[in-house]
């Protein structure tokens, strides 16, 4: 990763919503890997119910990955259309830092 | 069809032909099952809490809104929601009667997912529980219960029901009898029904269609269809035309017999009679068919559906009801007929349909079949997954596992997290077997749990991993997987960390801070601040507060008047008049004569008079003395300033003196052309100029306003309207048009309906309706507004001008849509008394309620006292889709109140029951008011009783904060039923006891079984103590104890302590007696009473008595080594604090005596510690010298250290005595605090003083040093000392 060292600390984040309950981090990470290297994939689960909240933050290691993902018209995973948008960098950590989510980097 | 409709309307109206009306579909509805007020408040919780009142109002309506939104959206509620609201209501204590009604009402067909008998059980449970809580039931409650019985097909004895009502002294009314007849008829008991009918006749109650419909059902259920049919002709003979209800009863009767031919005939017949059944009615027939075992005919009925608005929620409820009754196949058939499935909605995102169906179906074994069918029909992309979701959500483990098996068979992926919801449940219950069971099932399904599964949902359930592994082994599950090992590691790590964090959170003050609350107004803060201080505190801090007020003033902080008054009152109580002055405003305005004298004086002294002259002019203007003001102005003209002119111009305008006003204006402008008047003065000029026909001058003033950029406010626009409207009333078409045009052209105001309406008014005033219509159409083209259309339409109808009416309607439907047009014409027909025509309009299929428009018309009727019109509207909108019935009745009752017509109000109430409308509390209040005003008995429990004081309060409350507070409290008691402890104590504390007793007496007389709850009473006691109202506090405590409530220990403690400081032994005894039986259970130490008795003796200067009282306790305590040694630290502390030296001497002597004669060290040690704590080191040293054994009381000493502020201890350690024990004693905190530097210094000092250091000391220092990586310069003692 020597070539991208300059930006290696930055993560290019995608906010994914309307994720069906049947999916988990693994499926999402595998899916989004087609657009670029996925550095992070956070899908918070509600410890009270055992279901996740349908929201996920996918972090690409390059801007290109993020752009590729954003450019695709629709993202359909196991028959369900996911909603995606770019996540503003600021709130990523602060918002979900304490959720105890699985960081799959 | 809408266009056709307009035309037919006209023809109808002109009386030409009714034939065209067949295109109108005469909508016949079964009474809407449920309607409650919408009261759109938005999301209550998200709004910042503005004030206490607001909050209470929100609490008050919360339940209603919650239920309401569910019912309005879906026509049903879930049992969970109902129970949640019920429990909330129970918890808050005092259910009002209409909240009770709301809950009862919800136990019938609104719960389609709940089996019938369970619904009735629920109703009975709620009935009983709320009654216990003090809900008062009236006829409306009994009627609601009857309705629930009928909806739930509950079998009961109507005569018993009646006698129960009689026992409760509740009079049955028309609705009661109607429903009892229905109950008899449902059982086929014509005789029983006739008996009730007899009652009704005896009481001369009208026999309505509902009764006849019941009789149809009654005869049918006896199997006598002929007689059932005959009822229709009996009705006609009685002068009642059979309506939709009757035919529906007949349809259901045939449905129960499976007689499809007769059903078809009736349907045809009704259609021919230009009637039509609502979809909802037909659904009842379907339900009857399915239930009676004739599902084969359901399709026939389906073909008559019109899929009108509201079809889907109704059909969903039918589906759910059918499933509940075990008729899933018919349910599925209905579900498949949903129009959204047939329409275009199939987009690429492939919407899933039938979630609700699957969710409710999760219990049946046909589930798999339904899933397959849905999938095949492309209606649902993943029915199995969704069903699994439902099963997991409702924690149905067996079903979930079965579904997973099916999914596996279907080749669908299974993932470890599918089991998490089940595991979460077992985790919460600590159900080890359940957890293992799921793991086993997972293993069998071939899904191996991953690290997350173990870490988050499994391992937390087991004390140690070995047991868990053993259990796994026992159950043939793999127990050596990678996932488990990793999880084990993680578990430890997480578990350890959590411990630390928790500890940190509990012990470190930085984490415990309460978050700063929402930034309330400074006023509230100040109020609370001052309120929380006692008299002496405020007096002591007067200077502080004074500076603070000054600072606030500098910061331009403004305190709202009402809060200011509250603060003022508090300060008044505290006797700090100086502060009041600083806090308040000083009004030093002079009167006219004083000013005149002042003016003359200044003039004589040849001093500038400008300012006083202005004040004089202003004062004269205030007195409306135009003549004198003008004279004064003429006399001192050279000294006049702008302010004086402005006031004078305004005065002239008010007095219609246009000449002087304009002259003055020119005069002041000659002096300074840049001068601008304020907005209202310009407007006054425009008004008076317009009135006197000086149009050009008026327009010039408008222009000047624009040039000088005069600020325009909302009130300015209203003022413009009044100017224009006045001109319109005078009939000046040109004036109105030109002024209006100028205002808009200059951009002084934006065009609005209101501002444009004078353009039409001017024509209507001249009765030139065509011109008015032209003008309004013109307005629409120019400004997009359609002012006064209603008046125009009414005039056209009255004049019978069909051509223009047609034109108006064409215009409306073209520009604003058919719906708007229909409402317009509906209101116009209503207003002109053409009710038949209005009814046809409002029954147009597809029309839905527009609350804003209905409100507009209702308020118009109320304002104009048009009872008949309003009544007709309320009646006609009964079946209007989404119409808020409660709101409609509210309008009606409002008018009843205004016109003081209690009979109409009473009849309205009965009608509401018949229609099953739950009145909101404001509606009940209105009704109660109306009845009471006419000396009638109020037959129900009124939620708020403060109306008694309404008139009184309206006049007084403005300047009487005490009264206001009282009102507020009453509101809080009656509105919310939630006795918000903090609020009430907060409110009543300044006025404390007197007002509290008033509030309580009001509450007690009006609310059955009213009491303050435990916590509120306790807080009241604390407040009373704080304010030194000890007698009151005593009696509050007495009430608390007598009513079997449990006071907070702190309240008792505070009271006892206060009594001790007063030396009131008698009261201490009394309190002790009061709480005798409670003391142990609430953790009140006996020493509380002992110590305070000692203190009371001391306060009374009775030192010998004090010692005589306490000393034996220690001696006898010694003989019983098991009992805890009493502590009198509190007494020592108080005595030291209060500097009661003689007492201290006596007690000290006693402590020494106990040491020397009895070997009881506790008092001496306590005293020693109190000396240390108070910084009286010498006293401590002397005591220690005399009683060396104190140093041996390690337990007491350590316990003391651990509770003390470490910082304080450190400070004392630096400079105070160092003795054998105290070095250890001082040292300990340093170690605890990891303060190595201080510890080392202390060690040096100890060494220098050549003091013996004990092992614990050395051990602790060694640990500290080692932890810091420093060498230990002495021989470290062995470990064992720690375990001591």
Coordinates of C-alpha atoms in Angstrom, one line a residue, chain B residues 15 71 609 667 716 845 904 1027:
Chain B
X15 CA -85.3 21.4 -9.5
X71 CA -56.8 3.9 14.6
X609 CA -37.9 72.8 27.3
X667 CA -44.7 71.4 9.3
X716 CA -49.2 46.6 9.3
X845 CA -67.9 8.9 -3.8
X904 CA -79.2 20.3 22.4
X1027 CA -39.1 26.9 55.1

